C-alpha positions as a printed Julia matrix, in Angstrom:
310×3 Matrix{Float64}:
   0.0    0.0     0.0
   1.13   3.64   -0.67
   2.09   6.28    1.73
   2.65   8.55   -0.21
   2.44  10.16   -3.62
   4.52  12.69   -5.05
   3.06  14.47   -8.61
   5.77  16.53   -9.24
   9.59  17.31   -8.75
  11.21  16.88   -6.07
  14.79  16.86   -4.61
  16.99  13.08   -5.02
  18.38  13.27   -1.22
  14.67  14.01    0.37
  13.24  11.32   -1.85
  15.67   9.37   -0.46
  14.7    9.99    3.04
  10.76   9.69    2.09
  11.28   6.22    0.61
  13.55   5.03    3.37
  10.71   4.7     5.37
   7.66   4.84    3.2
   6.17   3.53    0.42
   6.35   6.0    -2.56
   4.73   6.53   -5.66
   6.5    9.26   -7.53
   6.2   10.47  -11.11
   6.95  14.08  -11.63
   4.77  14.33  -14.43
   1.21  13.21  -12.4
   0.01  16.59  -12.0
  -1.24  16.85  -15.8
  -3.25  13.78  -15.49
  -6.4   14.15  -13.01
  -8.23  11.13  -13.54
  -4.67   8.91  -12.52
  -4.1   11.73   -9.07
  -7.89  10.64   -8.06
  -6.87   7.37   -8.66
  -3.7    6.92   -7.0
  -4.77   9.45   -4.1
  -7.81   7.5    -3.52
  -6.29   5.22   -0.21
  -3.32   7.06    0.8
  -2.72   9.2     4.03
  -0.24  12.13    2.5
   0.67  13.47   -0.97
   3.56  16.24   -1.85
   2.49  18.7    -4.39
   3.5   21.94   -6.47
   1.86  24.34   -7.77
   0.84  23.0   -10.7
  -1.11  20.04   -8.71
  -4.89  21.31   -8.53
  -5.87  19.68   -4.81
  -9.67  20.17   -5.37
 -12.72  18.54   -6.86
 -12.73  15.04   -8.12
  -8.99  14.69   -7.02
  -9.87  15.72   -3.28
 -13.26  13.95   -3.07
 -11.44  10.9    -4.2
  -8.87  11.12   -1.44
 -10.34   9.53    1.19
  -8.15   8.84    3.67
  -6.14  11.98    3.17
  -4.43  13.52    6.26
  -1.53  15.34    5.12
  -0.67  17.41    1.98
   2.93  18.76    1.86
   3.24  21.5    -0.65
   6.47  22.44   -2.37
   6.6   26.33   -2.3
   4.39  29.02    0.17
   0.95  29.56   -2.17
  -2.26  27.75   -1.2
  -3.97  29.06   -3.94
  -4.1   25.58   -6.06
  -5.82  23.42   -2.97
  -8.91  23.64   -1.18
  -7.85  24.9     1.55
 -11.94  25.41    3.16
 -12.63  21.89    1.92
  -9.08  20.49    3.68
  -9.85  22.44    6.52
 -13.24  20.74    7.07
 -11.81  17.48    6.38
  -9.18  18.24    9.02
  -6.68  17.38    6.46
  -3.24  19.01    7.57
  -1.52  21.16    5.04
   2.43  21.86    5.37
   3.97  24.86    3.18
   7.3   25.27    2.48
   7.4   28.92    4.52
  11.04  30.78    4.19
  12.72  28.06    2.31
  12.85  29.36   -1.03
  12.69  33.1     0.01
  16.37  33.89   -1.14
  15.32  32.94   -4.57
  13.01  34.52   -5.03
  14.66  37.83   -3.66
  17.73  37.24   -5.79
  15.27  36.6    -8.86
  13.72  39.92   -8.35
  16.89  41.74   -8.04
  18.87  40.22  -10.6
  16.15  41.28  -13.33
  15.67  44.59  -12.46
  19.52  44.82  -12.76
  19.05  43.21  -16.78
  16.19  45.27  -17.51
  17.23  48.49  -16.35
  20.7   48.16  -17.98
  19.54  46.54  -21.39
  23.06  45.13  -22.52
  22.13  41.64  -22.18
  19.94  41.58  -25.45
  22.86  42.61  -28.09
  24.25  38.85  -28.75
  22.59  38.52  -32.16
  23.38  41.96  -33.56
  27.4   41.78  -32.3
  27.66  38.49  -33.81
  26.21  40.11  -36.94
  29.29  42.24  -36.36
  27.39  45.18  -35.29
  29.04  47.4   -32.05
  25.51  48.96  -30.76
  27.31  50.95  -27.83
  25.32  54.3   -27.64
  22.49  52.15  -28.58
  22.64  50.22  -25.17
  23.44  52.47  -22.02
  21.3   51.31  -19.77
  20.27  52.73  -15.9
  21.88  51.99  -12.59
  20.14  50.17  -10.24
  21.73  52.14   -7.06
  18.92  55.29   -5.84
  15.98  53.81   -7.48
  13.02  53.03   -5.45
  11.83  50.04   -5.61
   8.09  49.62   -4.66
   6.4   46.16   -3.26
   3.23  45.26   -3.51
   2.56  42.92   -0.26
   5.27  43.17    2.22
   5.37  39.44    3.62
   8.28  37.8     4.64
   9.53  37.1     1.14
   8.71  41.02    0.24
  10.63  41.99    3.27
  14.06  40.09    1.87
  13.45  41.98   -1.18
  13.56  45.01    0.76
  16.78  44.11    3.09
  18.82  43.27    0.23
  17.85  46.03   -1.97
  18.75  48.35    0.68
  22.1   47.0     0.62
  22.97  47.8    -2.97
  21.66  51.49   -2.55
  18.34  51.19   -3.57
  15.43  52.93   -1.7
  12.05  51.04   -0.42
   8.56  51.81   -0.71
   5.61  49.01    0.34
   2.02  48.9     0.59
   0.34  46.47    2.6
  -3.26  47.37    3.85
  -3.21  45.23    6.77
   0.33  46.13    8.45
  -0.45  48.22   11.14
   1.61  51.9    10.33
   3.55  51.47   14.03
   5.28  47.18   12.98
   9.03  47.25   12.85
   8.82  45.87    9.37
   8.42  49.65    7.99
  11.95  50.35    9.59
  13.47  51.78    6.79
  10.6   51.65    4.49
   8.26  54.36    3.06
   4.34  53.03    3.76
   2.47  54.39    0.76
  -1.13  53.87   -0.52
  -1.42  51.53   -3.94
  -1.69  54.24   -6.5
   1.11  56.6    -4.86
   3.54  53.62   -5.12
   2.38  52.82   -8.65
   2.99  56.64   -9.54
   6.42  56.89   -7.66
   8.54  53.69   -8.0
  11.03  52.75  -10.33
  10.48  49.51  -10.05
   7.2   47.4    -8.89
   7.64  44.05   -7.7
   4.39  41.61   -7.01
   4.21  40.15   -3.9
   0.76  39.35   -2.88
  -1.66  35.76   -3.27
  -3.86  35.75   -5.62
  -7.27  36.35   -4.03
 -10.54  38.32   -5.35
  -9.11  41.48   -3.82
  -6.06  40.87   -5.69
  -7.39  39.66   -8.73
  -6.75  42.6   -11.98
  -5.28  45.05   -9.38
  -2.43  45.46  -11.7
  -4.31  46.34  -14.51
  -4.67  49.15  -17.52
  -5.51  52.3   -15.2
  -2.67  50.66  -12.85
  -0.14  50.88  -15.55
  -1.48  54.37  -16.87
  -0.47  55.93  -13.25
   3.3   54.33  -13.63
   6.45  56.46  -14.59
   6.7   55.84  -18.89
  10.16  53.96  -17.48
   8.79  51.74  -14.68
   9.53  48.38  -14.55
   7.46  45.34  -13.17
   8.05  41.99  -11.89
   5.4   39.47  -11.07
   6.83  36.46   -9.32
   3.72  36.36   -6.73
   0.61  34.54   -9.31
  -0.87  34.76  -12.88
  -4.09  36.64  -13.12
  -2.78  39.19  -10.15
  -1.52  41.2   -13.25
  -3.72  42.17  -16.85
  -1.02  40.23  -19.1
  -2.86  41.91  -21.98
  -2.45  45.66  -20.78
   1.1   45.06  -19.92
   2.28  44.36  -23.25
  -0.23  46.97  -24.73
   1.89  49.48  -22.58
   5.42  48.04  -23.48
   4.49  48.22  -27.2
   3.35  51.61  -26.41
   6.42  52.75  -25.25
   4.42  53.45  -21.89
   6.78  51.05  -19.58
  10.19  50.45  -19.45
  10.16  46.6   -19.18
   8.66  43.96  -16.99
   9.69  40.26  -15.72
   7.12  38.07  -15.69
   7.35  34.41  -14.19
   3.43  33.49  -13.02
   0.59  33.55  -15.82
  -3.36  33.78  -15.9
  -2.82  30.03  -17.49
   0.19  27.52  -16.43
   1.8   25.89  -18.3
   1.45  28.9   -20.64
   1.05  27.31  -23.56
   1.65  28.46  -27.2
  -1.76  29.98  -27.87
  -1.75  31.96  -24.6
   1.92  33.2   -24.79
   0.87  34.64  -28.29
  -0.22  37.73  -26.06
   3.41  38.46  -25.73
   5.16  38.28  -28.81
   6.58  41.54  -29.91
   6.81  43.04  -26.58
  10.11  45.16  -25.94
  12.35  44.68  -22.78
  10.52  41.65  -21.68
  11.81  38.99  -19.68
   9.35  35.32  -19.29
   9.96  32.88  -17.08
   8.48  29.42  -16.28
   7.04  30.23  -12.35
  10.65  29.03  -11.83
  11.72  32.61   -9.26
  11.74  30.13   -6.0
  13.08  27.35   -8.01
  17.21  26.99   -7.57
  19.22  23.96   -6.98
  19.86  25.2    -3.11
  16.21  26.29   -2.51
  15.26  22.71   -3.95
  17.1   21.47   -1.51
  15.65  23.2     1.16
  12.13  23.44   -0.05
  11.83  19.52   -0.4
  14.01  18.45    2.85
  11.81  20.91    4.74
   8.24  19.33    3.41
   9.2   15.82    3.77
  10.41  16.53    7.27
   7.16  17.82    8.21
   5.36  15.09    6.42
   7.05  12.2     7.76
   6.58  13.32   11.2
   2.87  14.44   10.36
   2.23  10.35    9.46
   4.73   9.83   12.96
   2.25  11.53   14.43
   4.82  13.63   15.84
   3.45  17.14   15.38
């Protein structure tokens, strides 16, 4: 009988440790197949999932003996977390683990996009020299504004402090007097959208959140903004971004969560054509350490969840 099933990837050394002392059924590729997760989830106590595992309907009704669901990242937003909660079934995020990559994600593309040398391989190697062409912007006195200020938004702001940048958040909810805003300008939604240099997404995608990033959003930004969604898909209008990078009415944006995952070639047609644009495959909390972390954590907490231990 099986402990445990696994629908997508995880790290070799905490696989290791699962199937050391439980019976595993792993196959990375699970997740795209719903009828097979209600299946194999029917009879087992604990599965480990991603984000791209939907934990809801037929799959959850069909896990009936259910107790445990580790999930490999922080967002909840792809279970049913009213209908686990009911159930009593015991849900175990990966919280902090993969914060540093996302931070270092965020900061790394703001450096590409706001110095715009990285896109000249095809016209050097067509022997062109585009040097006045590509003088980019320094990354050192900008402001950078966050959207959310959670933990992982808070990393974003400790290390962009420490390469010169300044910090603006909004968060409705933090009350004006929490040590978090050390440091940190608190400014309504549409102030920050009208003064930072750069935006950066940091907030679950919930109906409050749903579209706030949308065309009047992006009409209130500085023509040379930049913005970076690593948070979830449908947080931002993917449409009225690119209709304002065409437009000349952004500077550039980073994009790694979509309305639709896996993206898909009809959906990604939104995109093509779109200057200063960087896409990436929800992969910002995804590194070979963080995998490491992210994995060991969950299956640490899950094994000790079927101990009984916490």
């Amino acid at each position: 009988m099986t402990d445990i099933v696994i629908t997508e990837f995880i790290d070799d050394t905490a696989l290791a440790n699962l199937k050391a002392r439980f019976a595993v059924h792993y196959d990375p590729e699970l997740y795209a197949d719903i009828d097979e997760m209600a299946r194999l989830f029917a009879d087992v106590p604990a599965v480990i999932v991603r984000n791209q595992t939907q934990v809801r309907g037929k799959v959850l009704e069909a896990a009936r003996a259910l107790k445990v669901i580790g999930r490999l990242g922080v967002g909840l937003d792809n279970l049913d977390m009213e209908t686990c909660a009911a159930r009593g079934i015991r849900v175990f995020p990966a919280t902090g683990a993969n914060s540093l990559s996302v931070v270092e994600y965020v900061i790394g593309t703001t450096m590409a996009l706001l110095r715009g040398a990285y896109y000249a391989n095809a016209a050097m190697l067509a022997g062109e020299f585009p040097k006045t062409r590509l003088i980019g912007r320094e990354i050192a006195g900008k402001l950078m504004g966050l959207v959310g200020f959670g933990s992982i938004a808070r990393d974003v702001a400790h290390h962009a402090r420490a390469i010169g940048m300044e910090v603006a958040a909004y968060h409705p909810r933090l009350p004006i007097d929490d040590p978090a805003w050390s440091g940190v300008r608190r400014l309504e939604l549409d102030e920050l959208l009208e003064q930072a240099d750069i935006i950066s997404l940091h907030v679950p995608l919930t109906s409050e959140t749903r579209g706030m990033i949308d065309a009047k959003a992006f009409a209130r930004m500085k023509p040379d903004a930049i913005v970076i969604n690593t948070a979830r898909g449908g947080i931002l209008d993917e449409a009225a971004l690119v209709k304002a990078l065409k437009a000349g009415k952004l500077g550039g944006a980073a994009i790694d969560a979509y309305e639709q995952e896996p993206l898909g070639k009809d959906a990604a047609k939104v995109f093509a054509g779109a200057p200063n644009l960087i896409l990436t495959p929800h992969i910002a909390g995804n590194t070979v350490e963080s995998n490491g972390r992210v994995s060991g954590l969950v299956a640490e907490k899950v094994m000790a969840a079927l101990d009984e231990r916490i």
